Coordinates of C-alpha atoms and ligand atoms in Angstrom, one line a residue:
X51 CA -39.7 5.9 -104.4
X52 CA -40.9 3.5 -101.9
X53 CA -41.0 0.0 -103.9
X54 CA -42.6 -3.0 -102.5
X55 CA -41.1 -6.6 -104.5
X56 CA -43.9 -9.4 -103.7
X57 CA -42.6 -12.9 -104.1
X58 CA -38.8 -12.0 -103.0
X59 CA -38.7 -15.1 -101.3
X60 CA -38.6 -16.9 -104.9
X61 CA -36.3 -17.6 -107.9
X62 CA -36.3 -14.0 -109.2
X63 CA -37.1 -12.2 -106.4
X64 CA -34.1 -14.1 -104.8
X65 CA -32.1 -12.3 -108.1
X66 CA -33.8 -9.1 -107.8
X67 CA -33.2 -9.2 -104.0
X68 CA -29.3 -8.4 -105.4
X69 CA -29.6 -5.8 -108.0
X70 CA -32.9 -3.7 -106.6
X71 CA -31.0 -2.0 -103.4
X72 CA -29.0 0.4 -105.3
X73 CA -31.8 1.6 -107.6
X74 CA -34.4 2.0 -105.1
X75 CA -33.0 2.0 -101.4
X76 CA -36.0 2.1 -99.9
X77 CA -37.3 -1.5 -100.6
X78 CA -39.8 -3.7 -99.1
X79 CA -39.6 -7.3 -99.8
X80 CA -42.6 -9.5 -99.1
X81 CA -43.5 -12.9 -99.4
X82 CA -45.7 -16.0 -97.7
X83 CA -42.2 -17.2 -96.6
X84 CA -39.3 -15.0 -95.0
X85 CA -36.5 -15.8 -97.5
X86 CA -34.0 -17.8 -95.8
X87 CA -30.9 -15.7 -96.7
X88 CA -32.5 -12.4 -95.6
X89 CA -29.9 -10.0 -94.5
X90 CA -30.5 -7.4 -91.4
X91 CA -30.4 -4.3 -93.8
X92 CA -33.3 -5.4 -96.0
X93 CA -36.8 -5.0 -94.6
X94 CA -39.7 -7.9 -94.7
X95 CA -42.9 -8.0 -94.2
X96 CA -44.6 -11.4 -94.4
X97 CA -48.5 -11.3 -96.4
X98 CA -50.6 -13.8 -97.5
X99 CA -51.8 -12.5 -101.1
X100 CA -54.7 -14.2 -100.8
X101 CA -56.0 -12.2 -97.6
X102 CA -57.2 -8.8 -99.3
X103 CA -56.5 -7.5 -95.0
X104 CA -52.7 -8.5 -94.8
X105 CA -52.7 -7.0 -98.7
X106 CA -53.7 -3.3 -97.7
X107 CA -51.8 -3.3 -94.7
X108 CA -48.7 -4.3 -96.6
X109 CA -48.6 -1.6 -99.7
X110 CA -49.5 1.6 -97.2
X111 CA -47.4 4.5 -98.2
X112 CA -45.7 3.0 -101.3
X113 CA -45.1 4.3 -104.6
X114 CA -44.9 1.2 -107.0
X115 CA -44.7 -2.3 -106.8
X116 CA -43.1 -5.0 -108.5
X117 CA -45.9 -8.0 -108.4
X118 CA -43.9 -11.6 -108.8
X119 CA -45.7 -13.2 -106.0
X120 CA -47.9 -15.9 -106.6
X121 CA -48.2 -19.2 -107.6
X122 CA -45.5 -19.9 -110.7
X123 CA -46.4 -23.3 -113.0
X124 CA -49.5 -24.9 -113.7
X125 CA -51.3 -25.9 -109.9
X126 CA -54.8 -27.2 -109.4
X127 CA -57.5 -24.4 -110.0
X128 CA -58.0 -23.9 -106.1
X129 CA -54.3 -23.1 -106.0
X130 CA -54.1 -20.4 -109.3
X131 CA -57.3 -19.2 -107.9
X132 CA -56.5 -18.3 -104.6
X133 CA -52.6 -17.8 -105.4
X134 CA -52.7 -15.4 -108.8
X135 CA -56.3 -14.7 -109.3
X136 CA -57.6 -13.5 -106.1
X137 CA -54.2 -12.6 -105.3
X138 CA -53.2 -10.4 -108.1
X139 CA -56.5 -8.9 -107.5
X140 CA -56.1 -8.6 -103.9
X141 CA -53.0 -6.2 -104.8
X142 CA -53.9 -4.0 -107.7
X143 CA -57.4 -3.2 -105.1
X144 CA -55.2 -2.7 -102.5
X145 CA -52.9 -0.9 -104.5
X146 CA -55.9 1.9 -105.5
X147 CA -56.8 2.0 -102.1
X148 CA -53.5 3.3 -101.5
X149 CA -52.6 5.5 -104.2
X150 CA -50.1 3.2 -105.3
X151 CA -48.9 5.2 -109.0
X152 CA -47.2 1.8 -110.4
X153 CA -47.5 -2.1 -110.6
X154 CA -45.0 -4.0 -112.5
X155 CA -46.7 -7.5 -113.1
X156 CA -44.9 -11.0 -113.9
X157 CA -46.8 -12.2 -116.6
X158 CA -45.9 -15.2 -118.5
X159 CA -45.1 -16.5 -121.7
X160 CA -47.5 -19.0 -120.8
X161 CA -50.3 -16.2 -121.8
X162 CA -49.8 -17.0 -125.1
X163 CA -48.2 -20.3 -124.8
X164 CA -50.1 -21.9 -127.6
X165 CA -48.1 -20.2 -130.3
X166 CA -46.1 -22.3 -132.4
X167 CA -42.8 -22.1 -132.5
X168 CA -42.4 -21.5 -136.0
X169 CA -44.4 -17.9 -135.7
X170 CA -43.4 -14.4 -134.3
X171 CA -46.2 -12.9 -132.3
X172 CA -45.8 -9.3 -130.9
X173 CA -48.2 -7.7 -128.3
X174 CA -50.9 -7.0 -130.6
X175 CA -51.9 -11.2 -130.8
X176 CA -54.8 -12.5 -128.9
X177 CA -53.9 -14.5 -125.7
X178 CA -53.5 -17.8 -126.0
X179 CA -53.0 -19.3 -122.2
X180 CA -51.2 -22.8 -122.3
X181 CA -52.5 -23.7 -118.6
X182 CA -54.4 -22.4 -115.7
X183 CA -51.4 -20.7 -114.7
X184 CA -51.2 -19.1 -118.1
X185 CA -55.0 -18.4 -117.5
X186 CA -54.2 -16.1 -114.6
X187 CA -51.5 -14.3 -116.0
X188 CA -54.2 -13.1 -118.8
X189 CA -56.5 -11.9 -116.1
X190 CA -53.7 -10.0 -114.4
X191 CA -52.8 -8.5 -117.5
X192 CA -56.7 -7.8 -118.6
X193 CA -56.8 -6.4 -114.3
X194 CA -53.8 -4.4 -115.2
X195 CA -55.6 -2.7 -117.7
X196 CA -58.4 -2.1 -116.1
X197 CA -56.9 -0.5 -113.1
X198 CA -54.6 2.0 -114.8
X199 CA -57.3 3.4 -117.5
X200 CA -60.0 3.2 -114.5
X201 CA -58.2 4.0 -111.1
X202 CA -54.4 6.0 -112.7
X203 CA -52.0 3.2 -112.0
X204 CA -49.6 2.9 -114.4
X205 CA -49.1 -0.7 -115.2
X206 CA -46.6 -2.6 -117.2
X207 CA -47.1 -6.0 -117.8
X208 CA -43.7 -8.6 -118.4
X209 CA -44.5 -11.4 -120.3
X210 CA -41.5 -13.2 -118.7
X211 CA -40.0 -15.9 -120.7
X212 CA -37.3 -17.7 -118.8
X213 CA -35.2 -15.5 -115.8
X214 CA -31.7 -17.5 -115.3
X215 CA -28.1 -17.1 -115.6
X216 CA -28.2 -18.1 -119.0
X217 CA -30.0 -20.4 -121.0
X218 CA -30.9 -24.0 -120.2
X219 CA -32.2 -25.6 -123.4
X220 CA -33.3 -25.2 -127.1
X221 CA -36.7 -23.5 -125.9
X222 CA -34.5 -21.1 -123.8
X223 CA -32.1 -19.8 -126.2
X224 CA -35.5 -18.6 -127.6
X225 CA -36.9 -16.7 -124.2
X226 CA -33.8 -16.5 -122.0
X227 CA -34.4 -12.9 -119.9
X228 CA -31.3 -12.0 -118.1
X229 CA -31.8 -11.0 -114.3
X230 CA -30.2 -7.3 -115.3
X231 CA -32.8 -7.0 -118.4
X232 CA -35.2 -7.7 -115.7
X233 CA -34.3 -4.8 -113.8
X234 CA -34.4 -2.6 -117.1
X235 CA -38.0 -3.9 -117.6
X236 CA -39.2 -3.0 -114.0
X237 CA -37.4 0.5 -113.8
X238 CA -39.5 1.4 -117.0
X239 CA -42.6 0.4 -115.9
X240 CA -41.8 1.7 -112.5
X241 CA -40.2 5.4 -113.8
X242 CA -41.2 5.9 -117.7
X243 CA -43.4 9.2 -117.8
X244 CA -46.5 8.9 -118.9
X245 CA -46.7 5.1 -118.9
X246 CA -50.6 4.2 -119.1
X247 CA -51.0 0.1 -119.7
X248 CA -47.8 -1.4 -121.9
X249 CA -47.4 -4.7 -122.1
X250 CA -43.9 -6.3 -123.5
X251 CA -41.9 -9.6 -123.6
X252 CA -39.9 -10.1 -121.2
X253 CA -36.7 -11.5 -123.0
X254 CA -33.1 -10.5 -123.8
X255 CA -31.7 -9.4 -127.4
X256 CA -32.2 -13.4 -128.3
X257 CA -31.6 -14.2 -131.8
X258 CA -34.1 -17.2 -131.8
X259 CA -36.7 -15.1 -130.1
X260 CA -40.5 -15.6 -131.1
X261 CA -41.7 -12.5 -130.0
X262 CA -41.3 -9.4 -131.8
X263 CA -40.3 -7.0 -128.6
X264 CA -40.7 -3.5 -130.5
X265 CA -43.0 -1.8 -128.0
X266 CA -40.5 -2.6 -125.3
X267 CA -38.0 -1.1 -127.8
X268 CA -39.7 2.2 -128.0
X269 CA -40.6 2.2 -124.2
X270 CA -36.6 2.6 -124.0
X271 CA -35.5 -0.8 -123.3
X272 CA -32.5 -1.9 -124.3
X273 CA -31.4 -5.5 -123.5
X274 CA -27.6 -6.7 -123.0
X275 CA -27.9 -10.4 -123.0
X276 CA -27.2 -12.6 -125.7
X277 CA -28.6 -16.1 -125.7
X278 CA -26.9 -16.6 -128.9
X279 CA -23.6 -16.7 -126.8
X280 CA -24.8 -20.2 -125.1
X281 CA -26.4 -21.7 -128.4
X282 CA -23.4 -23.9 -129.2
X283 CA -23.2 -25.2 -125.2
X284 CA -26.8 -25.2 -125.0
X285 CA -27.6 -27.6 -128.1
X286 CA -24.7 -30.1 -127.8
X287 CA -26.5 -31.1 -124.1
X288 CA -29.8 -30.6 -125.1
X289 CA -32.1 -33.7 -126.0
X290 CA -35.0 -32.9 -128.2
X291 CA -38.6 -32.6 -126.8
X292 CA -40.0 -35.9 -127.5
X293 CA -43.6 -34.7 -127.5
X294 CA -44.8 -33.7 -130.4
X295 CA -47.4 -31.0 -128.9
X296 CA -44.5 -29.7 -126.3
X297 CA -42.0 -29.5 -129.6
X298 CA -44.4 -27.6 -132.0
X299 CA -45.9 -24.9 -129.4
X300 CA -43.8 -22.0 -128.0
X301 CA -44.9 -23.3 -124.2
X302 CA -43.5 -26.8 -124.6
X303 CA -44.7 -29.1 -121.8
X304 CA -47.0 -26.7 -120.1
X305 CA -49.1 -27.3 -123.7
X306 CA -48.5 -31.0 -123.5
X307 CA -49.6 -31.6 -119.9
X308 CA -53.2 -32.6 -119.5
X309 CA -53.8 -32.4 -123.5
X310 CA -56.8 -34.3 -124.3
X311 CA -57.2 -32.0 -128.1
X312 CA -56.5 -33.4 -131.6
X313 CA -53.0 -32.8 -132.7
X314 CA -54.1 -33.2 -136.2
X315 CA -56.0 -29.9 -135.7
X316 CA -53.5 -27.8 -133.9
X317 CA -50.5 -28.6 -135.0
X318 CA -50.7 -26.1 -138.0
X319 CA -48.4 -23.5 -138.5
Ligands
LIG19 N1 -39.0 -17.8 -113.3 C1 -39.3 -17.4 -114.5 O1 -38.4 -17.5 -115.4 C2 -40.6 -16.9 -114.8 C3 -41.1 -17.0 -116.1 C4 -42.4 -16.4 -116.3 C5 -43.1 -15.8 -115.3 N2 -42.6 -15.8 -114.0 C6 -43.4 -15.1 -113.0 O2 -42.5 -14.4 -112.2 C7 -42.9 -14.5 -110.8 C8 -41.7 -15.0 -110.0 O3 -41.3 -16.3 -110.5 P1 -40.4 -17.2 -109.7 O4 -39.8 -18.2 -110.6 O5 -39.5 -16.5 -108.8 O6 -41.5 -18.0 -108.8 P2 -41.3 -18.7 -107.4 O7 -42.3 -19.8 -107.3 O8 -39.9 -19.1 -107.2 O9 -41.6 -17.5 -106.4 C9 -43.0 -17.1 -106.2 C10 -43.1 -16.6 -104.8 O10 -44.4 -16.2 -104.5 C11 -44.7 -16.6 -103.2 N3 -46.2 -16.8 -103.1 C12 -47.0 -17.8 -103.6 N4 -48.2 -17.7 -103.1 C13 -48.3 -16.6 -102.3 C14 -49.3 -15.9 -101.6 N5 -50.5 -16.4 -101.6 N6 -49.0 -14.8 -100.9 C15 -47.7 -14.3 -100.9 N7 -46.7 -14.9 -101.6 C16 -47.0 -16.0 -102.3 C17 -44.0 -17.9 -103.0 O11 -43.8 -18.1 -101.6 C18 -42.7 -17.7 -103.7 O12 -41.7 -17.3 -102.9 C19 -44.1 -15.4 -110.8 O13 -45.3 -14.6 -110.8 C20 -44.0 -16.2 -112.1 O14 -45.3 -16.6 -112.5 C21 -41.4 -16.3 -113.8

C-alpha cells in the first residue's frame, strides 16, 4: 500500500515519522512545512490543505491515508475553517477523486470534550465539541461518514486523547495514547477487512480512562501502554486544575477558555 501521512511535520507525525517505514515502506509524508529533521530516504511533498489543487495533486495513486494535518488547539474560526474544515474536506474530495480505499482521521477528544469527568461515554454519545477546534473534528468525523457509505472509503475516525511518551498530568493518566497504540489504531483502519465508518478512542489500556473503548476492542485492537505505571510520578508533580469548569469537564482548559455559560447549570454530573 502506498500511504500518504499529512501533518508529519508535527508532534505525532514527527513520532509516526519513526515507527511507519517498516509497516508501510512506501510512505509519503506531507505537510505546509518540510519537517526540519527529514532524512534523504523518506519522500516529501509539501501541500497546502487548504488548496483543494495542491490536495489532488498530492494523494494521486495512493491507497490510504493517515489525516493528522491541520490546525491542532482551539484557533480563531478563520484559522479552524480554513485549516480543518475546508481542509479535511479538501482531502476526503480529493481522496474520492482518486480512489483513495482508506482515510484514517485525527479526531479529538475535544469532540466530546464537554463530558464530565466523573462519566464513561463510549462511541454511541452525542458529540459534545469543547471549542472550534473540537467543532471541526465533529465535522470530519460526520465527512468521514459520509464519504465511506456515499463514495466506498473506508474511514476510521481516532478520537485521540493525548499522544506522548507517557503521561503529563492527572487529565493524562486518563487519555494518555502511546505513539505504538497509535500505530495499532492506524493499521486497523488502514488494513481491517470490511471496515465501513468506525469510530474509537484513541487511548492506551488506561485505568482511569473515561471512555469505554469496546468497539476498538472488537475492531482488534489491543493496546500495550499503561498509564497506571506513571500515576504515582504523575500525581506527586501535578498541581490541581484551579478552574472549576476545566476540573469538572473531561477537556479541561479547552472547556474553560472563552466560557461565558452558568456553571451552576453545567456542572452536573
Ligand atoms: N497531539 C495530540 O495528542 C493530539 C490529540 C488529539 C488530536 N490530535 C490531532 O492529531 C493531529 C496531529 O496532532 P499534532 O499534535 O501532531 O499537531 P501539530 O500541530 O504538531 O501538527 C499538525 C501539522 O499540520 C500542519 N498543518 C496545519 N495546517 C495545514 C495546512 N493548511 N496544510 C497542510 N498542513 C497543515 C502543521 O504544519 C503541522 O505540522 C492533529 O489533527 C490534531 O488535531 C492530536
Amino acid at each position: 500500500m502506498r500511504i500518504l501521512l499529512t501533518g508529519a511535520a508535527g508532534g505525532v507525525g514527527t513520532r509516526l515519522r519513526k515507527l511507519l517505514p517498516p509497516i508501510y515502506p512506501d510512505l509519503v509524508l506531507s505537510d505546509l512545512k518540510t519537517p526540519a529533521d527529514l532524512a534523504s530516504s523518506e519522500e516529501f511533498i509539501r501541500a497546502d490543505l487548504s488548496d483543494l489543487s495542491q490536495v489532488k495533486t498530492l494523494v494521486e495513486g495512493i491507497d490510504g491515508i493517515i489525516h493528522l494535518g491541520g490546525f491542532s488547539v482551539e484557533g480563531s474560526w478563520e484559522t479552524i475553517l480554513n485549516a480543518n474544515i475546508i481542509g479535511t474536506y479538501n482531502l476526503f474530495e480529493a481522496a474520492r477523486l482518486a480512489g483513495v480505499k482508506r482515510v484514517v482521521f485525527a479526531s479529538s477528544n475535544h469532540a466530546v470534550g464537554f463530558y464530565p469527568r466523573s462519566t464513561t461515554i463510549d462511541t454511541h454519545d452525542l458529540l459534545r465539541p469543547d471549542t472550534r477546534y473540537g467543532v471541526s473534528k465533529a465535522f470530519g468525523e460526520a465527512l468521514g461518514a459520509m464519504y465511506a457509505y456515499k463514495h466506498n472509503i473506508g474511514v476510521l475516525a481516532i478520537r485521540i486523547g493525548n499522544v506522548g511518551e507517557k503521561p503529563l498530568d492527572e487529565r493524562r493518566l486518563a487519555i494518555w495514547l502511546k505513539t505504538e497504540d497509535l500505530v495499532s489504531l492506524c493499521r486497523i483502519g488502514l488494513e481491517r477487512e470490511g471496515l465501513i465508518y468506525e469510530v474509537v478512542y484513541g487511548m492506551s489500556d488506561n485505568k482511569r480512562a473515561w471512555w469505554d473503548n469496546s468497539r476498538a476492542l472488537e475492531l482488534g485492537y489491543r493496546p500495550t501502554g499503561h498509564s497506571e505505571n506513571y500515576a504515582d510520578e504523575v500525581l506527586a508533580a501535578d498541581a490541581p486544575a484551579g478552574d472549576p469548569i476545566a476540573a469538572f469537564f473531561q477537556g479541561g482548559p479547552f472547556c474553560a477558555d472563552e466560557f461565558t455559560g452558568d456553571p451552576a447549570t453545567v456542572l452536573k454530573p
